[in-house]
Coordinates of C-alpha atoms in Angstrom, one line a residue:
M1055 CA 3.4 -8.8 -2.5
R1056 CA 0.3 -10.1 -4.3
K1057 CA 0.1 -13.2 -2.2
A1058 CA 0.0 -11.1 0.9
L1059 CA -3.3 -9.7 -0.2
L1060 CA -4.8 -13.1 0.7
F1061 CA -4.7 -12.1 4.3
F1062 CA -6.3 -8.7 3.8
L1063 CA -9.6 -10.1 5.0
F1064 CA -7.9 -10.2 8.4
I1065 CA -7.4 -6.4 8.4
I1066 CA -10.3 -5.4 10.4
S1067 CA -10.1 -1.8 11.4
F1068 CA -8.3 1.5 11.9
T1069 CA -9.4 4.1 14.4
G1070 CA -8.0 7.4 15.4
T1071 CA -9.3 7.4 18.9
G1072 CA -11.6 5.9 21.4
L1073 CA -11.2 8.6 24.0
I1074 CA -13.3 8.2 27.1
A1075 CA -13.5 10.9 29.7
Q1076 CA -13.0 8.6 32.7
P1077 CA -12.6 4.9 33.1
K1078 CA -16.2 4.0 33.7
Q1079 CA -17.3 0.7 32.2
N1080 CA -20.6 1.9 30.9
S1081 CA -19.3 5.1 29.3
N1082 CA -20.9 6.2 26.1
M1083 CA -19.3 5.7 22.7
L1084 CA -17.2 8.7 21.9
L1085 CA -15.7 7.8 18.6
S1086 CA -18.0 10.4 17.0
D1087 CA -17.4 13.0 19.7
E1088 CA -16.5 16.2 17.8
V1089 CA -14.4 17.7 20.6
L1090 CA -12.3 14.5 20.7
Q1091 CA -12.0 14.5 16.9
L1092 CA -10.7 18.0 16.9
E1093 CA -8.1 17.1 19.4
A1094 CA -6.9 14.2 17.3
T1095 CA -7.4 15.4 13.8
D1096 CA -4.1 17.4 13.4
A1097 CA -2.0 14.6 14.7
V1098 CA -3.8 11.9 12.5
N1099 CA -3.4 14.1 9.4
A1100 CA 0.3 14.7 10.3
M1101 CA 0.8 11.0 10.5
Y1102 CA -0.6 10.4 7.0
N1103 CA 1.6 13.2 5.7
F1104 CA 4.6 11.5 7.3
K1105 CA 5.2 14.2 9.9
F1106 CA 5.7 11.5 12.5
D1107 CA 7.5 13.7 15.1
F1108 CA 4.5 16.0 15.4
A1109 CA 2.0 13.1 15.3
E1110 CA 3.7 10.9 17.9
K1111 CA 4.2 13.7 20.3
K1112 CA 0.5 14.2 20.4
F1113 CA -0.1 10.4 20.7
R1114 CA 2.2 10.3 23.7
E1115 CA 0.2 13.1 25.3
F1116 CA -2.9 10.9 24.8
K1117 CA -1.0 8.0 26.5
E1118 CA -0.2 10.2 29.5
K1119 CA -3.8 11.4 29.7
W1120 CA -5.5 8.0 29.1
P1121 CA -2.8 5.3 30.0
W1122 CA -5.6 2.8 30.7
H1123 CA -7.1 3.1 27.2
P1124 CA -6.0 1.2 24.0
M1125 CA -6.2 4.2 21.8
P1126 CA -2.8 5.8 22.3
Y1127 CA -1.0 2.5 21.9
F1128 CA -2.9 1.7 18.7
L1129 CA -2.1 5.1 17.3
M1130 CA 1.6 4.7 17.9
G1131 CA 1.3 1.3 16.2
L1132 CA -0.5 2.7 13.3
S1133 CA 2.2 5.4 13.0
T1134 CA 4.8 2.7 12.9
W1135 CA 2.8 0.8 10.2
W1136 CA 3.0 3.8 7.9
K1137 CA 6.7 3.9 8.4
I1138 CA 6.7 0.4 6.9
M1139 CA 4.3 1.2 4.1
P1140 CA 6.7 2.8 1.6
N1141 CA 8.9 -0.3 1.5
I1142 CA 6.9 -3.3 2.8
D1143 CA 10.1 -5.4 2.7
N1144 CA 11.7 -3.3 5.4
E1145 CA 11.4 -5.3 8.6
S1146 CA 13.3 -2.9 10.9
Y1147 CA 10.0 -1.5 12.3
D1148 CA 8.3 -4.9 12.8
A1149 CA 9.2 -5.3 16.5
T1150 CA 8.1 -1.8 17.4
F1151 CA 4.9 -2.2 15.5
E1152 CA 4.0 -5.5 17.2
A1153 CA 4.9 -4.1 20.6
Y1154 CA 2.5 -1.2 20.3
M1155 CA -0.3 -3.4 18.9
D1156 CA 0.2 -6.0 21.7
S1157 CA 0.0 -3.2 24.3
S1158 CA -3.2 -2.0 22.7
I1159 CA -4.6 -5.5 22.9
T1160 CA -3.6 -6.0 26.5
V1161 CA -5.2 -2.8 27.6
A1162 CA -8.4 -3.3 25.5
K1163 CA -8.8 -6.9 26.8
E1164 CA -8.8 -5.7 30.3
L1165 CA -11.6 -3.3 29.5
F1166 CA -13.5 -5.9 27.5
E1167 CA -13.3 -8.5 30.2
Q1168 CA -14.7 -6.1 32.7
N1169 CA -17.7 -5.4 30.3
E1170 CA -18.3 -7.3 27.1
E1171 CA -20.6 -4.5 26.0
N1172 CA -17.6 -2.1 25.8
Y1173 CA -17.8 -1.8 22.1
E1174 CA -14.8 0.5 21.9
A1175 CA -12.6 -2.1 23.5
A1176 CA -13.9 -4.7 21.0
F1177 CA -13.2 -2.2 18.2
F1178 CA -9.6 -1.7 19.2
L1179 CA -9.1 -5.4 19.7
S1180 CA -10.4 -6.2 16.2
G1181 CA -8.2 -3.4 14.8
A1182 CA -5.0 -4.4 16.5
Y1183 CA -5.4 -8.0 15.7
G1184 CA -6.3 -7.1 12.1
F1185 CA -3.2 -5.0 11.6
K1186 CA -1.0 -7.8 13.1
G1187 CA -2.6 -10.2 10.7
R1188 CA -1.8 -7.9 7.8
L1189 CA 1.9 -7.7 8.8
Y1190 CA 2.1 -11.5 9.3
G1191 CA 0.6 -12.0 5.8
E1192 CA 3.2 -9.7 4.3
R1193 CA 5.9 -11.7 6.2
K1194 CA 4.5 -15.0 4.9
K1195 CA 3.7 -16.1 8.5
Y1196 CA 0.4 -17.4 7.4
S1197 CA -0.4 -19.4 10.5
K1198 CA 0.0 -16.4 12.7
A1199 CA -2.0 -14.3 10.2
A1200 CA -4.8 -16.8 10.3
F1201 CA -4.9 -16.8 14.1
A1202 CA -4.8 -13.0 14.3
G1203 CA -7.6 -12.8 11.7
K1204 CA -9.8 -15.2 13.6
E1205 CA -9.3 -13.1 16.8
A1206 CA -10.1 -9.9 14.8
L1207 CA -13.3 -11.4 13.4
Y1208 CA -14.3 -12.6 16.9
Y1209 CA -14.2 -9.0 18.3
L1210 CA -15.6 -7.6 15.1
S1211 CA -18.7 -9.7 15.7
K1212 CA -19.1 -8.1 19.1
Y1213 CA -19.9 -4.7 17.6
S1214 CA -20.5 -4.9 13.9
D1215 CA -24.2 -5.3 14.1
N1216 CA -24.8 -2.7 16.8
N1217 CA -27.0 0.0 15.2
T1218 CA -25.8 2.7 17.5
L1219 CA -22.3 2.7 16.1
T1220 CA -21.0 5.2 13.6
A1221 CA -19.6 4.7 10.1
E1222 CA -16.2 4.0 11.7
F1223 CA -17.4 0.5 12.6
L1224 CA -18.3 -0.4 9.0
F1225 CA -14.7 -0.4 7.9
G1226 CA -13.7 -3.9 9.2
K1227 CA -16.9 -5.5 7.9
A1228 CA -16.5 -3.9 4.5
L1229 CA -13.0 -5.3 4.1
F1230 CA -14.1 -8.8 5.2
N1231 CA -17.1 -8.8 3.0
Y1232 CA -15.0 -7.9 -0.1
Y1233 CA -11.9 -10.1 0.5
E1234 CA -13.7 -13.2 1.7
V1235 CA -15.4 -13.5 -1.7
W1236 CA -12.4 -12.3 -3.7
I1237 CA -10.1 -14.9 -2.2
K1238 CA -12.5 -17.7 -3.0
E1239 CA -12.7 -16.5 -6.6
E1240 CA -9.0 -16.0 -7.1
Y1241 CA -7.6 -18.8 -4.9
P1242 CA -10.0 -21.8 -4.9
L1243 CA -7.5 -23.9 -3.0
L1244 CA -8.0 -21.7 0.0
R1245 CA -11.8 -22.4 0.1
P1246 CA -11.5 -25.1 2.8
I1247 CA -9.7 -22.7 5.1
L1248 CA -12.4 -20.0 4.5
A1249 CA -15.1 -22.5 5.4
F1250 CA -14.4 -21.6 9.0
F1251 CA -15.4 -18.0 8.4
P1252 CA -18.8 -16.5 7.6
D1253 CA -19.7 -15.7 4.0
G1254 CA -18.9 -12.3 2.6
N1255 CA -20.6 -10.1 0.0
K1256 CA -18.3 -8.5 -2.5
E1257 CA -20.7 -5.8 -3.7
L1258 CA -21.8 -5.0 -0.2
G1259 CA -18.2 -4.7 0.9
M1260 CA -17.5 -2.1 -1.8
K1261 CA -20.7 -0.2 -0.9
Q1262 CA -19.7 -0.2 2.7
L1263 CA -16.2 1.0 1.9
K1264 CA -17.6 3.9 -0.1
E1265 CA -19.9 4.8 2.8
V1266 CA -16.9 4.8 5.2
S1267 CA -14.8 6.9 2.8
Y1268 CA -17.6 9.6 2.6
N1269 CA -18.9 9.6 6.2
A1270 CA -16.3 8.4 8.6
F1271 CA -13.8 10.6 10.4
Y1272 CA -11.0 8.3 11.7
T1273 CA -11.3 5.5 9.2
R1274 CA -12.0 7.6 6.1
I1275 CA -8.4 7.7 4.8
E1276 CA -7.9 4.0 5.3
A1277 CA -11.2 3.3 3.5
Q1278 CA -10.0 5.5 0.6
Y1279 CA -6.7 3.8 0.5
F1280 CA -8.4 0.4 0.2
L1281 CA -10.8 1.6 -2.4
M1282 CA -7.9 2.8 -4.5
R1283 CA -6.0 -0.4 -4.0
I1284 CA -9.0 -2.6 -4.8
H1285 CA -9.7 -0.8 -8.0
Y1286 CA -6.1 -0.8 -9.0
L1287 CA -5.0 -4.4 -8.0
E1288 CA -8.1 -6.6 -7.6
E1289 CA -10.4 -5.0 -10.1
E1290 CA -7.7 -3.6 -12.5
N1291 CA -9.9 -0.6 -13.0
Y1292 CA -7.2 2.1 -13.2
A1293 CA -9.7 4.8 -14.2
K1294 CA -11.6 4.4 -10.9
A1295 CA -8.5 4.2 -8.8
F1296 CA -6.9 7.4 -10.3
P1297 CA -9.1 10.1 -8.8
I1298 CA -8.7 8.6 -5.4
A1299 CA -5.0 8.5 -5.8
R1300 CA -5.0 12.1 -6.9
Y1301 CA -7.0 13.2 -3.9
L1302 CA -4.8 11.3 -1.4
S1303 CA -1.7 12.7 -3.0
T1304 CA -3.0 16.2 -3.0
T1305 CA -4.2 16.0 0.6
F1306 CA -1.0 14.4 1.9
P1307 CA 1.7 15.6 -0.5
D1308 CA 4.6 14.2 1.6
N1309 CA 3.2 10.7 1.9
P1310 CA 5.6 8.7 -0.4
Y1311 CA 3.1 5.8 -0.9
F1312 CA 0.3 8.1 -2.0
Q1313 CA 2.7 10.0 -4.2
R1314 CA 3.9 6.8 -5.8
M1315 CA 0.4 5.5 -6.5
Y1316 CA -0.6 8.9 -7.9
A1317 CA 2.3 9.0 -10.3
M1318 CA 1.7 5.4 -11.4
L1319 CA -2.0 5.8 -12.0
A1320 CA -1.5 9.1 -13.8
F1321 CA 1.0 7.4 -16.1
V1322 CA -1.2 4.3 -16.9
N1323 CA -4.3 6.5 -17.4
G1324 CA -2.4 8.6 -20.0
Q1325 CA -2.2 11.7 -17.8
R1326 CA 1.5 12.2 -18.6
N1327 CA 1.7 15.9 -17.4
E1328 CA 0.5 14.8 -13.9
A1329 CA 2.7 11.8 -13.9
E1330 CA 5.7 13.9 -14.8
V1331 CA 5.1 16.5 -12.0
A1332 CA 4.4 13.8 -9.4
S1333 CA 7.5 11.8 -10.4
Q1334 CA 9.8 14.8 -10.3
S1335 CA 8.4 15.6 -6.9
I1336 CA 9.2 12.1 -5.7
L1337 CA 12.8 12.3 -6.9
D1338 CA 13.3 15.8 -5.4
K1339 CA 12.0 14.6 -2.0
L1340 CA 14.2 11.6 -2.2
D1341 CA 17.2 13.8 -2.8
Q1342 CA 16.2 16.0 0.1
Q1343 CA 15.8 12.8 2.3
Y1344 CA 12.1 13.3 3.2
P1345 CA 10.9 10.6 5.5
G1346 CA 9.8 7.5 3.7
Y1347 CA 11.2 8.5 0.3
E1348 CA 13.7 5.9 -0.8
E1349 CA 14.7 3.8 -3.8
R1350 CA 11.4 1.9 -4.2
A1351 CA 9.5 5.1 -4.9
G1352 CA 12.4 6.5 -6.9
R1353 CA 12.5 3.6 -9.3
Y1354 CA 8.9 4.2 -10.4
A1355 CA 9.4 7.9 -10.7
A1356 CA 12.7 7.5 -12.7
Y1357 CA 11.0 5.1 -15.1
F1358 CA 8.0 7.3 -15.8
L1359 CA 10.3 10.3 -16.4
G1360 CA 12.6 8.2 -18.7
Y1361 CA 9.6 7.1 -20.7
I1362 CA 8.0 10.5 -21.0
N1363 CA 11.3 12.1 -22.1
K1364 CA 11.9 9.3 -24.7
Y1365 CA 8.5 9.1 -26.2
N1366 CA 6.8 12.4 -25.5
Y1367 CA 9.7 14.8 -25.7
R1368 CA 12.1 12.8 -27.9
D1369 CA 14.9 13.8 -25.5
N1370 CA 17.1 10.7 -25.4
K1371 CA 19.7 12.4 -23.3
K1372 CA 17.4 13.0 -20.4
A1373 CA 15.6 9.7 -21.0
K1374 CA 18.9 7.8 -20.7
D1375 CA 19.7 9.6 -17.4
Y1376 CA 16.4 8.6 -15.9
F1377 CA 16.5 5.0 -17.1
Q1378 CA 19.9 4.6 -15.7
K1379 CA 18.7 6.0 -12.3
M1380 CA 15.9 3.4 -12.5
L1381 CA 18.5 0.6 -12.9
V1382 CA 20.4 1.9 -9.8
F1383 CA 17.3 2.2 -7.7
S1384 CA 16.1 -1.3 -8.7
E1385 CA 19.5 -2.9 -8.0
K1386 CA 19.6 -1.3 -4.6
T1387 CA 16.2 -2.8 -3.7
N1388 CA 16.8 -6.2 -5.4
L1389 CA 13.9 -5.6 -7.8
T1390 CA 15.7 -6.6 -11.0
D1391 CA 13.1 -9.0 -12.3
S1392 CA 10.3 -6.4 -12.6
Y1393 CA 8.8 -5.1 -15.9
Y1394 CA 10.1 -1.6 -15.1
Y1395 CA 13.7 -2.8 -14.8
L1396 CA 13.6 -4.9 -17.9
S1397 CA 11.9 -2.2 -19.9
S1398 CA 14.5 0.3 -18.8
L1399 CA 17.2 -2.1 -20.1
S1400 CA 15.4 -2.3 -23.4
N1401 CA 15.0 1.4 -23.7
L1402 CA 18.6 2.0 -22.8
A1403 CA 19.7 -0.5 -25.5
Q1404 CA 17.5 1.2 -28.1
I1405 CA 19.0 4.6 -27.2
A1406 CA 22.5 3.2 -27.4
H1407 CA 21.8 1.7 -30.8
E1408 CA 20.4 5.0 -32.1
E1409 CA 23.6 6.7 -30.8
K1410 CA 25.6 4.0 -32.8
D1411 CA 27.1 2.7 -29.5
Y1412 CA 26.5 -0.9 -30.5
E1413 CA 28.7 -2.4 -27.7
T1414 CA 26.7 -0.7 -25.0
A1415 CA 23.4 -1.7 -26.7
K1416 CA 24.6 -5.4 -26.7
R1417 CA 25.6 -5.1 -23.0
Y1418 CA 22.2 -3.9 -22.0
Y1419 CA 20.5 -6.6 -24.0
K1420 CA 22.7 -9.3 -22.5
T1421 CA 21.7 -8.2 -19.1
L1422 CA 18.1 -8.2 -20.2
M1423 CA 18.3 -11.8 -21.4
K1424 CA 19.8 -12.8 -18.0
R1425 CA 17.0 -11.2 -16.1
A1426 CA 13.9 -11.8 -18.2
E1427 CA 12.0 -15.1 -18.7
K1428 CA 12.2 -16.7 -22.1
K1429 CA 8.5 -16.1 -22.8
D1430 CA 8.8 -12.4 -22.1
P1431 CA 8.6 -10.3 -25.3
L1432 CA 11.5 -8.2 -24.1
Y1433 CA 13.7 -11.4 -24.0
K1434 CA 12.8 -12.1 -27.6
E1435 CA 13.7 -8.5 -28.5
A1436 CA 17.1 -8.9 -26.9
K1437 CA 17.7 -12.3 -28.4
E1438 CA 16.9 -11.1 -31.9
Y1439 CA 19.2 -8.1 -31.5
L1440 CA 22.1 -10.2 -30.3
D1441 CA 21.5 -13.2 -32.6
P1442 CA 19.5 -11.9 -35.6
P1443 CA 17.7 -14.6 -37.6
K1444 CA 19.7 -15.5 -40.7
K1445 CA 18.3 -14.3 -44.0
K1446 CA 17.1 -17.1 -46.3
D1447 CA 19.2 -17.6 -49.4
K1448 CA 17.0 -16.2 -52.2
K1449 CA 19.4 -17.1 -54.9
K1450 CA 17.9 -19.3 -57.6
K1451 CA 19.4 -22.7 -58.0

């Protein structure tokens, strides 16, 4: 997952619409048109809140109204992307996602070839190629990701310096500015590849992302998502990431990805009450089969609740139930080498020992030793329990 971030510089843009009243090649830019924003806003918000049926019904209406425009195809692709987001390893939506983005590219290219000053067409081309590059990066198809990224940058260059464009158009440039520098810093071996791209500016990229998150309409949520992610993953500044996660989770309470990030950041920031409420909400929605709520989100929620019950409430019975749920969720998603899984095994072993169920404690620790690396402190903990160091003979000779 971390390596896939290498290709985030190829993520150029998201847009909610590029509605044009009629197919004239010299039409004015309408991304900032308030009437069009009102028409799209409920559907876009519904999409982020995982109400896909409502959102996609509206997007199909856009397709019937503007079949010659890339916007409806792009929106359907974006909706499909968010179906992938809760479990990025789920490839069942890949073909549908690519088909919608390819359709958006085909329609946008036709408009762009007719008029290279059609900045909306360039905008959608950079966005569609950018999202394809992002998917290819996640799937470790790095050659395809690089090609998509170069195409995205080409079309980004066609509009990014146009002073008449709104904050929406800063989004792609902001991401490129940040990640071009970050990749060079974190992965020096990739510098020869990046030599083919223009130089970025990390500080400027963050400034631009913040501007988009405050002032844009369609790209605002995507900008906030990336600000949260950059603070959390790249900068490891959990305190800055937390309020963004809280806002996104509150605004879109049924979005499992935002809920998961909120629970996680509340937990690591010591806001245990908020982490508990968010985690319980995740498990409840998982039980009720809300769209996108599955074992990946459940494993985080179960771990946080297990930890809180063990260390905050001293309730080993509840803690044990949650840690055991965490093991089940992890095993179903093949995530048995993560810290959360290993820590759950350790906590379950400790609880079993406190309950004088020594055989169960040994069983958990044996599993822990099989899963953990030898340098892991949890491996050492398990080894010392199963094979305690012999006491030195203190008898005098």
